[in-house]
Short mmCIF file of C-alpha atoms in Angstrom, two decimals:
data_model
loop_
_atom_site.label_atom_id
_atom_site.label_comp_id
_atom_site.label_asym_id
_atom_site.label_seq_id
_atom_site.Cartn_x
_atom_site.Cartn_y
_atom_site.Cartn_z
CA MET E 17 12.48 1.68 -25.46
CA LYS E 18 9.29 -0.04 -26.72
CA THR E 19 10.51 -3.42 -25.48
CA SER E 20 11.28 -2.03 -22.03
CA ARG E 21 7.85 -0.41 -21.84
CA PHE E 22 6.17 -3.65 -22.90
CA LEU E 23 8.06 -5.62 -20.24
CA ASN E 24 7.03 -3.07 -17.60
CA VAL E 25 3.38 -3.53 -18.57
CA VAL E 26 3.74 -7.32 -18.45
CA TRP E 27 5.38 -7.06 -15.03
CA ASP E 28 2.55 -4.81 -13.79
CA TYR E 29 -0.12 -7.28 -14.82
CA PHE E 30 1.81 -10.26 -13.49
CA LEU E 31 2.04 -8.69 -10.04
CA MET E 32 -1.60 -7.60 -10.14
CA THR E 33 -2.63 -11.13 -11.09
CA LEU E 34 -0.57 -12.60 -8.27
CA GLY E 35 -1.95 -10.03 -5.82
CA THR E 36 -5.54 -10.75 -6.90
CA LEU E 37 -5.04 -14.48 -6.40
CA ILE E 38 -3.63 -13.94 -2.89
CA PHE E 39 -6.45 -11.51 -2.03
CA VAL E 40 -9.22 -13.86 -3.19
CA MET E 41 -7.67 -16.86 -1.44
CA ALA E 42 -7.67 -14.93 1.84
CA TRP E 43 -11.47 -14.87 1.60
CA THR E 44 -12.28 -18.19 -0.08
CA SER E 45 -9.74 -20.25 1.88
CA PHE E 46 -9.86 -18.69 5.35
CA LEU E 47 -12.58 -16.11 6.04
CA GLN E 48 -15.77 -17.23 4.28
CA PRO E 49 -15.43 -20.97 5.11
CA ASN E 50 -15.28 -19.99 8.79
CA SER E 51 -18.20 -17.50 8.59
CA LEU E 52 -15.93 -14.53 9.22
CA ALA E 53 -16.23 -11.07 7.75
CA SER E 54 -14.12 -7.95 7.58
CA GLY E 55 -14.26 -4.44 6.18
CA GLY E 56 -14.04 -2.99 2.71
CA LEU E 57 -16.48 -3.63 -0.12
CA THR E 58 -15.82 -7.38 0.04
CA GLY E 59 -16.67 -7.36 3.73
CA LEU E 60 -19.78 -5.26 3.14
CA THR E 61 -21.09 -7.57 0.40
CA THR E 62 -20.30 -10.61 2.56
CA ILE E 63 -22.23 -9.12 5.50
CA LEU E 64 -25.20 -8.37 3.23
CA ASP E 65 -25.06 -11.95 2.00
CA TYR E 66 -25.06 -13.24 5.59
CA ALA E 67 -27.87 -10.89 6.65
CA THR E 68 -30.22 -11.81 3.77
CA LYS E 69 -29.31 -15.52 3.79
CA GLY E 70 -28.10 -15.24 0.21
CA LYS E 71 -31.07 -13.29 -1.18
CA ILE E 72 -28.71 -10.39 -1.98
CA PRO E 73 -25.74 -12.35 -3.37
CA MET E 74 -22.23 -11.09 -2.92
CA ASP E 75 -21.39 -10.98 -6.64
CA PHE E 76 -24.37 -8.73 -7.47
CA THR E 77 -23.64 -6.03 -4.87
CA PHE E 78 -19.88 -6.29 -5.52
CA ALA E 79 -20.39 -5.56 -9.24
CA THR E 80 -23.03 -2.83 -8.78
CA ILE E 81 -21.10 -0.74 -6.28
CA ASN E 82 -17.86 -1.17 -8.21
CA VAL E 83 -19.43 0.21 -11.40
CA ILE E 84 -20.24 3.43 -9.54
CA LEU E 85 -16.75 3.67 -8.04
CA LEU E 86 -15.13 2.92 -11.39
CA VAL E 87 -16.70 6.05 -12.82
CA ALA E 88 -15.11 8.04 -9.98
CA GLY E 89 -11.80 6.29 -10.65
CA PHE E 90 -11.85 7.31 -14.32
CA LEU E 91 -12.58 10.93 -13.41
CA PHE E 92 -9.91 11.36 -10.73
CA LEU E 93 -7.18 8.81 -11.54
CA GLY E 94 -7.18 8.53 -15.32
CA LYS E 95 -7.97 5.92 -17.95
CA SER E 96 -5.01 3.66 -17.16
CA PHE E 97 -6.25 3.27 -13.59
CA GLY E 98 -9.72 2.38 -14.81
CA PHE E 99 -8.47 -0.29 -17.21
CA LYS E 100 -6.27 -1.94 -14.60
CA THR E 101 -9.07 -1.83 -12.07
CA ILE E 102 -11.55 -3.38 -14.53
CA TYR E 103 -9.02 -6.17 -15.07
CA VAL E 104 -8.58 -6.81 -11.34
CA ILE E 105 -12.32 -6.62 -10.59
CA GLY E 106 -13.08 -9.02 -13.45
CA LEU E 107 -10.34 -11.43 -12.39
CA SER E 108 -11.30 -11.32 -8.69
CA SER E 109 -15.00 -11.85 -9.53
CA PHE E 110 -14.03 -14.89 -11.61
CA LEU E 111 -11.75 -16.28 -8.89
CA PHE E 112 -14.41 -15.82 -6.19
CA TRP E 113 -16.51 -18.28 -8.19
CA PHE E 114 -13.75 -20.46 -9.66
CA LEU E 115 -11.69 -21.32 -6.57
CA PRO E 116 -14.53 -22.61 -4.32
CA GLU E 117 -16.07 -24.45 -7.30
CA TYR E 118 -12.99 -26.27 -8.58
CA PHE E 119 -10.53 -26.08 -5.67
CA PRO E 120 -12.67 -26.74 -2.57
CA PHE E 121 -9.70 -28.49 -0.92
CA LEU E 122 -8.13 -25.03 -0.48
CA GLU E 123 -10.80 -24.14 2.10
CA VAL E 124 -9.37 -24.26 5.61
CA VAL E 125 -12.16 -25.41 7.95
CA ASP E 126 -10.64 -26.99 11.05
CA PRO E 127 -12.44 -26.83 14.43
CA ASN E 128 -9.08 -27.34 16.15
CA LEU E 129 -7.60 -24.25 14.46
CA ASP E 130 -7.97 -21.10 16.55
CA LYS E 131 -10.04 -18.40 14.85
CA ILE E 132 -7.45 -15.83 15.87
CA MET E 133 -4.91 -17.68 13.75
CA ILE E 134 -7.36 -17.70 10.83
CA VAL E 135 -7.85 -13.95 11.22
CA LEU E 136 -4.09 -13.30 11.30
CA ILE E 137 -3.41 -15.44 8.23
CA GLY E 138 -6.37 -14.03 6.31
CA GLY E 139 -5.51 -10.43 7.19
CA ALA E 140 -1.86 -10.88 6.22
CA MET E 141 -2.77 -12.49 2.89
CA GLU E 142 -5.33 -9.81 2.02
CA SER E 143 -2.92 -6.97 2.83
CA ILE E 144 -0.14 -8.52 0.73
CA GLY E 145 -2.50 -9.13 -2.18
CA ILE E 146 -4.07 -5.68 -2.22
CA GLY E 147 -0.69 -4.07 -1.53
CA LEU E 148 0.77 -5.65 -4.68
CA ILE E 149 -2.23 -4.48 -6.69
CA LEU E 150 -2.01 -0.90 -5.40
CA LEU E 151 1.74 -0.73 -6.05
CA ARG E 152 1.14 -1.40 -9.76
CA GLY E 153 -1.63 1.19 -10.06
CA GLY E 154 -4.59 -1.20 -9.91
CA SER E 155 -7.39 -1.78 -7.45
CA THR E 156 -9.86 -4.44 -6.36
CA GLY E 157 -12.52 -1.74 -6.33
CA GLY E 158 -14.55 -0.62 -3.35
CA THR E 159 -12.66 1.27 -0.68
CA ASP E 160 -9.43 0.70 -2.66
CA ILE E 161 -10.62 3.31 -5.16
CA VAL E 162 -11.59 5.72 -2.39
CA ALA E 163 -8.17 5.21 -0.75
CA MET E 164 -6.26 5.85 -3.99
CA ILE E 165 -8.26 9.00 -4.80
CA LEU E 166 -7.63 10.46 -1.34
CA ASN E 167 -3.96 9.42 -1.35
CA LYS E 168 -3.43 11.13 -4.71
CA TYR E 169 -4.44 14.54 -3.38
CA TRP E 170 -3.82 14.37 0.36
CA PRO E 171 -1.03 12.77 2.46
CA VAL E 172 -3.42 10.14 3.83
CA SER E 173 -2.13 6.58 3.95
CA PRO E 174 -4.32 3.86 2.37
CA GLY E 175 -4.39 1.99 5.68
CA LYS E 176 -6.10 4.89 7.46
CA VAL E 177 -8.81 5.12 4.80
CA TYR E 178 -9.52 1.42 5.23
CA LEU E 179 -9.49 1.82 9.00
CA TYR E 180 -12.18 4.51 9.16
CA SER E 181 -14.50 2.98 6.57
CA ASP E 182 -14.14 -0.49 8.05
CA ILE E 183 -15.20 0.69 11.51
CA PHE E 184 -18.64 1.54 10.11
CA ILE E 185 -18.97 -1.61 7.97
CA ILE E 186 -17.90 -4.05 10.65
CA SER E 187 -20.16 -2.51 13.30
CA SER E 188 -23.14 -3.66 11.23
CA LEU E 189 -22.38 -7.25 12.30
CA LEU E 190 -24.16 -6.44 15.57
CA LEU E 191 -27.42 -6.29 13.59
CA ILE E 192 -27.02 -9.85 12.27
CA PRO E 193 -27.90 -13.00 14.31
CA VAL E 194 -24.99 -15.11 15.52
CA GLU E 195 -26.12 -18.16 13.52
CA GLN E 196 -25.84 -16.09 10.33
CA GLY E 197 -22.27 -14.99 11.00
CA GLY E 198 -22.98 -11.88 13.05
CA GLY E 199 -22.89 -11.01 16.73
CA LEU E 200 -20.39 -9.43 19.09
CA VAL E 201 -17.75 -12.18 18.91
CA ASN E 202 -17.60 -12.18 15.11
CA MET E 203 -17.48 -8.38 15.16
CA ILE E 204 -14.41 -8.54 17.42
CA TYR E 205 -12.75 -11.02 15.05
CA ALA E 206 -13.58 -8.70 12.13
CA TYR E 207 -11.97 -5.75 13.93
CA MET E 208 -8.86 -7.83 14.52
CA MET E 209 -8.80 -8.66 10.83
CA MET E 210 -9.19 -4.95 10.03
CA LEU E 211 -6.20 -3.95 12.17
CA VAL E 212 -3.95 -6.65 10.70
CA PHE E 213 -4.96 -5.61 7.19
CA SER E 214 -4.58 -1.84 7.79
CA PHE E 215 -1.04 -2.12 9.15
CA GLY E 216 -0.11 -4.77 6.59
CA VAL E 217 -1.18 -2.79 3.52
CA ASP E 218 0.72 0.28 4.73
CA PHE E 219 3.82 -1.88 5.20
CA VAL E 220 3.53 -3.27 1.65
CA VAL E 221 2.54 -0.04 -0.13
CA LEU E 222 4.64 2.45 1.81
CA GLY E 223 7.58 0.19 2.68
CA GLN E 224 9.37 0.86 -0.61
CA LYS E 225 8.92 4.60 -0.07
CA SER E 226 10.57 4.60 3.36
CA SER E 227 13.56 6.91 3.59
CA VAL E 228 16.54 7.33 5.91
CA GLN E 229 18.75 10.27 6.81
CA LEU E 230 22.49 9.74 7.08
CA LEU E 231 25.04 11.94 8.82
CA VAL E 232 28.55 10.97 7.70
CA PHE E 233 31.65 12.07 9.63
CA SER E 234 34.83 11.35 7.65
CA LYS E 235 38.11 12.95 6.62
CA LYS E 236 37.43 11.60 3.12
CA TYR E 237 34.12 13.40 2.81
CA LYS E 238 34.93 14.59 -0.74
CA GLU E 239 35.30 11.04 -2.09
CA ILE E 240 32.15 9.93 -0.31
CA ALA E 241 30.15 12.91 -1.56
CA ASP E 242 31.28 12.30 -5.14
CA HIS E 243 30.23 8.65 -4.88
CA ILE E 244 26.76 9.60 -3.60
CA ILE E 245 26.22 12.20 -6.33
CA TYR E 246 27.63 10.39 -9.36
CA ASP E 247 27.11 6.70 -8.53
CA VAL E 248 24.07 6.65 -6.24
CA GLN E 249 22.62 9.77 -7.89
CA ARG E 250 21.37 11.30 -4.67
CA GLY E 251 21.94 14.78 -3.33
CA VAL E 252 24.48 15.60 -0.62
CA THR E 253 24.69 18.60 1.67
CA ALA E 254 28.06 19.35 3.28
CA LEU E 255 27.65 21.02 6.67
CA GLN E 256 30.47 22.96 8.27
CA SER E 257 31.59 21.30 11.51
CA VAL E 258 34.22 21.58 14.23
CA GLY E 259 35.47 18.60 16.24
CA TRP E 260 35.31 19.93 19.79
CA TYR E 261 38.06 17.66 21.10
CA SER E 262 40.50 18.23 18.20
CA GLN E 263 39.23 21.75 17.39
CA GLN E 264 39.68 20.85 13.71
CA GLU E 265 37.24 22.09 11.08
CA SER E 266 35.73 19.59 8.67
CA LYS E 267 32.52 18.74 6.81
CA VAL E 268 29.59 16.57 7.86
CA LEU E 269 27.62 15.05 4.97
CA LEU E 270 23.84 15.08 5.17
CA ILE E 271 22.31 12.44 2.85
CA ILE E 272 18.71 11.35 2.27
CA LEU E 273 18.24 7.87 0.74
CA ARG E 274 15.60 5.28 0.10
CA LYS E 275 15.78 2.61 2.78
CA GLN E 276 16.72 -0.11 0.30
CA GLN E 277 19.80 1.93 -0.75
CA MET E 278 21.15 2.26 2.79
CA SER E 279 23.08 -1.01 3.09
CA GLU E 280 24.93 -0.58 -0.21
CA VAL E 281 25.81 3.05 0.55
CA ILE E 282 27.10 2.31 4.06
CA ASN E 283 29.26 -0.54 2.74
CA GLU E 284 30.76 1.82 0.14
CA ILE E 285 31.40 4.48 2.79
CA LYS E 286 33.26 1.91 4.90
CA ARG E 287 35.27 0.89 1.83
CA ILE E 288 36.34 4.48 1.21
CA ASP E 289 37.05 5.20 4.88
CA LYS E 290 36.99 2.33 7.38
CA ASP E 291 37.15 4.88 10.22
CA ALA E 292 34.09 6.82 9.05
CA PHE E 293 31.34 7.45 11.59
CA VAL E 294 27.78 7.14 10.25
CA SER E 295 24.56 8.07 12.01
CA VAL E 296 21.28 6.70 10.56
CA SER E 297 17.78 7.87 11.43
CA SER E 298 14.37 7.22 9.88
CA ALA E 299 12.80 9.91 7.73
CA ASN E 300 9.05 9.29 7.70
CA SER E 301 8.12 11.97 5.18
CA VAL E 302 10.50 13.29 2.53
CA TYR E 303 9.13 15.69 -0.08
CA GLY E 304 11.00 17.07 -3.07
CA GLU E 305 12.76 16.00 -6.24
CA GLY E 306 13.51 12.28 -6.28
CA PHE E 307 11.11 11.56 -3.41
CA GLU E 308 7.43 12.38 -2.83
CA GLU E 309 5.37 15.25 -4.11
CA ILE E 310 3.76 17.58 -1.59
CA LYS E 311 0.05 16.76 -1.50
CA SER E 312 -2.28 19.51 -0.36
CA GLY E 313 -5.52 18.64 -2.09
CA PRO E 314 -6.82 18.94 -5.64
CA ASN E 315 -5.34 21.76 -7.68
CA LEU E 316 -8.52 23.68 -8.23
CA LYS E 317 -7.97 26.99 -9.94
CA LYS E 318 -10.46 29.69 -9.25
CA THR E 319 -10.93 32.37 -11.87
CA ARG E 320 -12.02 35.76 -10.77
CA HIS E 321 -13.78 38.03 -13.18
CA ILE E 322 -13.03 41.71 -12.57
CA GLU E 323 -15.48 44.10 -14.01
CA LYS E 324 -14.06 47.30 -15.34
CA LYS E 325 -15.85 50.41 -14.34
#
């Protein structure tokens, strides 16, 4: 048991390290070398750096704001979140300095390369990196912490939190001269980056939580139901049905699965009954045992004091 737990912790930190590297490279290799910005705390600190011509350096504002948000993370998400986030923030701060200093050849500055392509690559890399970090309970700080706090208590996807906060941050590029990385054109590129990132992080974070609903029509419904319950360890509901052409009564199996289980289950159904008919539909939100918890806000208990007359 202890060995398994240790390996899980090692796996968590390996994926967070990989995600942090991908996230930082999105900025140091693609966005910053081409004077591009985006949303989030990294985008905000970059914009401040551009606006003040380096008088308010990115690393200073990044660290200061993150300290404040870390306190909120400890209060709402627990000590384990805070420790993982401190690790990621420390590692990302180091990599923001280390990669440009010792690996300048990783910077992609090519006048023949379309900026739209740079935005797409940078947005995809950042969403993959942050998605891996969020999946293992960590954060790069900034709006990541805000997104995780909201997602813990309300059914709000991380991508939407980024979307709304980034709209405000990116709009500030209009206040910066073009030669310093601002202006309308760079704002449009930043919005493109924001959209790519928002959809990408939802795909990475929520993709493993996607569910499907199966309706199985088969004469061997008992064997199939037993397989789902005992081998797949998912619930099955048998619905009474009547074939209108044959007028024969039977059972239709209603099954909810994780998307990654679907292929294996369908193959097993076909093995049990090659004539089985299976209908598959997406289930965007599934709440209950074995799936997601219903989120309706913080569980704040109010105590009423009743005075006895």
